[in-house]
Amino acid sequence: MNKLLSIVSLSVLFLWVSGCKEPVIDEGVLPFSEPATVDPSGGNWRTIVLKSTGDISVPQPDAITSDAYKSEFAQVKNGVASLEPEKITAINYWAVGGVTRWNQIARQLVAKYNTESGNPLDATNSPASAPFAARLYAALSVAQYDALVVAWRAKYQYNRPSLVDQGVITRAPVANVPSYPSEDAAVAEVSCQMLAYFFPNEAPWLKTKAAEHKQSRIWNGANVSSDIKGGEAIGAAVTTKVVDRLKTDRFSTANDPNNTWTTLLAKAPYDVKWTSLIIPTRPPILPLAGKVKTWFDSTAIAKNLSAAPPATTSASFQKDLTEVRTMADARTRDQSRIAAKWDDGTGTYTIPGHWNMITEEFIHQYRQNELRAARTYALVNRALQDGGTACWATKFTYFVPRPSQIDPTIKTATIISNTPGYTSEHATFASAATAVLLYLFPDEATTLNAQLTEATLSELYGGTSFRFDNEAGAKLGTAVGTIAVESAKADGAK
């Protein structure tokens, strides 16, 4: 496990040249491995946005005895024998798995756009804040997953033999599944279009990456061109369905263009009201993000929203305030390390992105195929977004101050998030993601619980949250993650 973590940690180092028109990415070459399973019944798994796989029509391909197929096949087989270095580089880059690569690209685009706004009246403060990023990761993962379920259904319906079974020796390992339609083409198209929806200025660069991804499969000897076209059509069709959902999920008003949050603040049932600690003061980050449509059972999530925190006059509150002050006055090196590690502020993947990076480690460790990897990301990211939505709903119900507002002598180790403190976003996100990951990877409980503990305590160690913020966030996140797990148990995957 440690060796794998080291390899993965090195591989995710990236070079980011700010100020360039296009991002410069070097994610390294991850170790290749053939997927542990092929999940032949994956086409029967429950879709998320699509009502069923029948929502997308996939035409029957030409028979492998047809002249058209024979011509395609010959071109691929002959091409594999003589590859230029740049084609080999592309094969290696995408061979780690398209789902993983596009998740990495998504994270890096989030980091690129996760900047402080120069406009003090900008309510979003950052175009790629945690709620924005959680929604992006969830939408991308859901689109990839639904596209792959449709692709898997068509693969085993038409059973066009893999090129490996027809004698082609691929340069990098591939899952030995029916070749039509190409799962990579489906992932490339749906990922490119989804990310272009969130980052329209990146569309030309994203199209270049998608074209390279699709072509790498032909160069590798895994697909013929008609396989690619079949997958491409699925990706485009699924994108339309997912974008339709995004248009009605209420996120478009999360930045509260009419500043209704000030009315909510005045009515907040807490004895001391939150105020921005940024100079000059700014509106909070996405104050209506708590009203965004959830992926899982909204009624069940609402029932688990946090109760009122202890009043500032209570002994319980004063005890927690003293703890933050004492810790800030004598913060240990390890507490500072943990606070910095989980800061996930400006210029990072954000908190949800941090948990996507952790998820990636397990996907590789357990050699999940593309469909199963997409399911893993879709479960984790929907739980993350719903956890964030519930967290924001709580924040903008009570408007609980950060410790430094109550006691300005408290020195923090990290920048204070421009939101109310209750509940802690780190604790909520971490607990929601961990609940799902423990379900998917039960043998990793020791590792996951250690990371959960650090993430949950990180804001307390940094001096930006009270212990009761963390405890309520952990309880809320766990509840949302549990709801996600119960849904996963009925989606047909084993």
mmCIF file of N, CA and C in Angstrom, residues 225-272:
data_model
loop_
_atom_site.group_PDB
_atom_site.id
_atom_site.type_symbol
_atom_site.label_atom_id
_atom_site.label_comp_id
_atom_site.label_asym_id
_atom_site.label_seq_id
_atom_site.Cartn_x
_atom_site.Cartn_y
_atom_site.Cartn_z
ATOM 1 N N SER A 225 -12.207 2.241 -36.143
ATOM 2 C CA SER A 225 -12.839 3.561 -36.186
ATOM 3 C C SER A 225 -14.346 3.510 -35.954
ATOM 4 N N SER A 226 -15.019 2.458 -36.405
ATOM 5 C CA SER A 226 -16.473 2.396 -36.173
ATOM 6 C C SER A 226 -16.785 2.168 -34.688
ATOM 7 N N ASP A 227 -15.895 1.506 -33.953
ATOM 8 C CA ASP A 227 -16.066 1.395 -32.492
ATOM 9 C C ASP A 227 -16.045 2.794 -31.868
ATOM 10 N N ILE A 228 -15.094 3.593 -32.357
ATOM 11 C CA ILE A 228 -14.944 4.948 -31.812
ATOM 12 C C ILE A 228 -16.200 5.780 -32.087
ATOM 13 N N LYS A 229 -16.699 5.697 -33.312
ATOM 14 C CA LYS A 229 -17.896 6.491 -33.652
ATOM 15 C C LYS A 229 -19.091 6.074 -32.806
ATOM 16 N N GLY A 230 -19.216 4.787 -32.530
ATOM 17 C CA GLY A 230 -20.321 4.320 -31.693
ATOM 18 C C GLY A 230 -20.251 4.892 -30.294
ATOM 19 N N GLY A 231 -19.061 4.881 -29.698
ATOM 20 C CA GLY A 231 -18.891 5.435 -28.351
ATOM 21 C C GLY A 231 -19.087 6.931 -28.321
ATOM 22 N N GLU A 232 -18.595 7.574 -29.358
ATOM 23 C CA GLU A 232 -18.707 9.039 -29.447
ATOM 24 C C GLU A 232 -20.172 9.474 -29.436
ATOM 25 N N ALA A 233 -20.997 8.760 -30.174
ATOM 26 C CA ALA A 233 -22.426 9.117 -30.243
ATOM 27 C C ALA A 233 -23.101 8.950 -28.876
ATOM 28 N N ILE A 234 -22.717 7.914 -28.158
ATOM 29 C CA ILE A 234 -23.284 7.721 -26.812
ATOM 30 C C ILE A 234 -22.901 8.884 -25.902
ATOM 31 N N GLY A 235 -21.634 9.260 -25.939
ATOM 32 C CA GLY A 235 -21.174 10.358 -25.088
ATOM 33 C C GLY A 235 -21.920 11.651 -25.352
ATOM 34 N N ALA A 236 -22.128 11.960 -26.624
ATOM 35 C CA ALA A 236 -22.827 13.198 -26.970
ATOM 36 C C ALA A 236 -24.281 13.159 -26.497
ATOM 37 N N ALA A 237 -24.928 12.017 -26.662
ATOM 38 C CA ALA A 237 -26.339 11.903 -26.273
ATOM 39 C C ALA A 237 -26.510 12.005 -24.759
ATOM 40 N N VAL A 238 -25.634 11.372 -24.014
ATOM 41 C CA VAL A 238 -25.741 11.412 -22.549
ATOM 42 C C VAL A 238 -25.455 12.822 -22.028
ATOM 43 N N THR A 239 -24.512 13.504 -22.643
ATOM 44 C CA THR A 239 -24.212 14.871 -22.201
ATOM 45 C C THR A 239 -25.467 15.737 -22.225
ATOM 46 N N THR A 240 -26.234 15.634 -23.284
ATOM 47 C CA THR A 240 -27.457 16.435 -23.395
ATOM 48 C C THR A 240 -28.384 16.190 -22.212
ATOM 49 N N LYS A 241 -28.520 14.936 -21.826
ATOM 50 C CA LYS A 241 -29.415 14.592 -20.711
ATOM 51 C C LYS A 241 -28.908 15.176 -19.379
ATOM 52 N N VAL A 242 -27.607 15.078 -19.171
ATOM 53 C CA VAL A 242 -27.058 15.562 -17.900
ATOM 54 C C VAL A 242 -27.099 17.095 -17.841
ATOM 55 N N VAL A 243 -26.806 17.734 -18.947
ATOM 56 C CA VAL A 243 -26.865 19.199 -18.966
ATOM 57 C C VAL A 243 -28.303 19.673 -18.707
ATOM 58 N N ASP A 244 -29.268 18.959 -19.233
ATOM 59 C CA ASP A 244 -30.676 19.311 -18.961
ATOM 60 C C ASP A 244 -30.943 19.297 -17.457
ATOM 61 N N ARG A 245 -30.381 18.315 -16.757
ATOM 62 C CA ARG A 245 -30.579 18.277 -15.300
ATOM 63 C C ARG A 245 -29.897 19.463 -14.630
ATOM 64 N N LEU A 246 -28.694 19.783 -15.072
ATOM 65 C CA LEU A 246 -27.957 20.892 -14.470
ATOM 66 C C LEU A 246 -28.707 22.217 -14.610
ATOM 67 N N LYS A 247 -29.428 22.360 -15.695
ATOM 68 C CA LYS A 247 -30.144 23.616 -15.939
ATOM 69 C C LYS A 247 -31.293 23.829 -14.957
ATOM 70 N N THR A 248 -31.688 22.776 -14.272
ATOM 71 C CA THR A 248 -32.832 22.898 -13.352
ATOM 72 C C THR A 248 -32.478 22.520 -11.912
ATOM 73 N N ASP A 249 -31.191 22.482 -11.583
ATOM 74 C CA ASP A 249 -30.820 22.032 -10.228
ATOM 75 C C ASP A 249 -30.700 23.190 -9.222
ATOM 76 N N ARG A 250 -31.049 24.393 -9.646
ATOM 77 C CA ARG A 250 -31.097 25.602 -8.797
ATOM 78 C C ARG A 250 -29.719 26.176 -8.450
ATOM 79 N N PHE A 251 -28.662 25.630 -9.060
ATOM 80 C CA PHE A 251 -27.343 26.180 -8.748
ATOM 81 C C PHE A 251 -27.158 27.568 -9.360
ATOM 82 N N SER A 252 -27.902 27.856 -10.406
ATOM 83 C CA SER A 252 -27.729 29.142 -11.093
ATOM 84 C C SER A 252 -28.009 30.335 -10.180
ATOM 85 N N THR A 253 -28.751 30.118 -9.095
ATOM 86 C CA THR A 253 -29.038 31.208 -8.158
ATOM 87 C C THR A 253 -28.303 31.046 -6.833
ATOM 88 N N ALA A 254 -27.345 30.099 -6.784
ATOM 89 C CA ALA A 254 -26.636 29.837 -5.527
ATOM 90 C C ALA A 254 -25.833 31.044 -5.055
ATOM 91 N N ASN A 255 -25.425 31.903 -5.982
ATOM 92 C CA ASN A 255 -24.664 33.097 -5.557
ATOM 93 C C ASN A 255 -25.581 34.222 -5.072
ATOM 94 N N ASP A 256 -26.875 33.953 -5.040
ATOM 95 C CA ASP A 256 -27.843 34.864 -4.436
ATOM 96 C C ASP A 256 -27.783 36.272 -5.062
ATOM 97 N N PRO A 257 -28.144 36.385 -6.325
ATOM 98 C CA PRO A 257 -28.007 37.681 -7.004
ATOM 99 C C PRO A 257 -28.821 38.811 -6.357
ATOM 100 N N ASN A 258 -29.857 38.468 -5.619
ATOM 101 C CA ASN A 258 -30.685 39.500 -4.986
ATOM 102 C C ASN A 258 -30.320 39.730 -3.515
ATOM 103 N N ASN A 259 -29.220 39.128 -3.079
ATOM 104 C CA ASN A 259 -28.738 39.312 -1.703
ATOM 105 C C ASN A 259 -29.797 39.012 -0.643
ATOM 106 N N THR A 260 -30.540 37.961 -0.860
ATOM 107 C CA THR A 260 -31.553 37.571 0.131
ATOM 108 C C THR A 260 -30.905 37.043 1.409
ATOM 109 N N TRP A 261 -29.626 36.716 1.337
ATOM 110 C CA TRP A 261 -28.944 36.168 2.521
ATOM 111 C C TRP A 261 -28.937 37.171 3.672
ATOM 112 N N THR A 262 -29.000 38.441 3.356
ATOM 113 C CA THR A 262 -29.002 39.430 4.443
ATOM 114 C C THR A 262 -30.282 39.328 5.272
ATOM 115 N N THR A 263 -31.374 38.993 4.611
ATOM 116 C CA THR A 263 -32.635 38.778 5.337
ATOM 117 C C THR A 263 -32.545 37.519 6.199
ATOM 118 N N LEU A 264 -31.954 36.473 5.616
ATOM 119 C CA LEU A 264 -31.766 35.236 6.384
ATOM 120 C C LEU A 264 -30.875 35.489 7.598
ATOM 121 N N LEU A 265 -29.858 36.308 7.401
ATOM 122 C CA LEU A 265 -28.942 36.640 8.501
ATOM 123 C C LEU A 265 -29.696 37.329 9.640
ATOM 124 N N ALA A 266 -30.537 38.274 9.280
ATOM 125 C CA ALA A 266 -31.283 39.016 10.306
ATOM 126 C C ALA A 266 -32.215 38.098 11.097
ATOM 127 N N LYS A 267 -32.731 37.066 10.435
ATOM 128 C CA LYS A 267 -33.673 36.154 11.086
ATOM 129 C C LYS A 267 -32.991 34.940 11.730
ATOM 130 N N ALA A 268 -31.713 34.815 11.570
ATOM 131 C CA ALA A 268 -31.012 33.614 12.037
ATOM 132 C C ALA A 268 -31.210 33.382 13.529
ATOM 133 N N PRO A 269 -31.530 32.140 13.910
ATOM 134 C CA PRO A 269 -31.799 31.834 15.330
ATOM 135 C C PRO A 269 -30.525 31.586 16.122
ATOM 136 N N TYR A 270 -29.621 32.539 16.125
ATOM 137 C CA TYR A 270 -28.386 32.387 16.901
ATOM 138 C C TYR A 270 -28.085 33.715 17.562
ATOM 139 N N ASP A 271 -27.469 33.647 18.756
ATOM 140 C CA ASP A 271 -27.374 34.867 19.567
ATOM 141 C C ASP A 271 -26.323 35.853 19.061
ATOM 142 N N VAL A 272 -25.288 35.359 18.365
ATOM 143 C CA VAL A 272 -24.294 36.250 17.754
ATOM 144 C C VAL A 272 -24.202 35.885 16.282
#
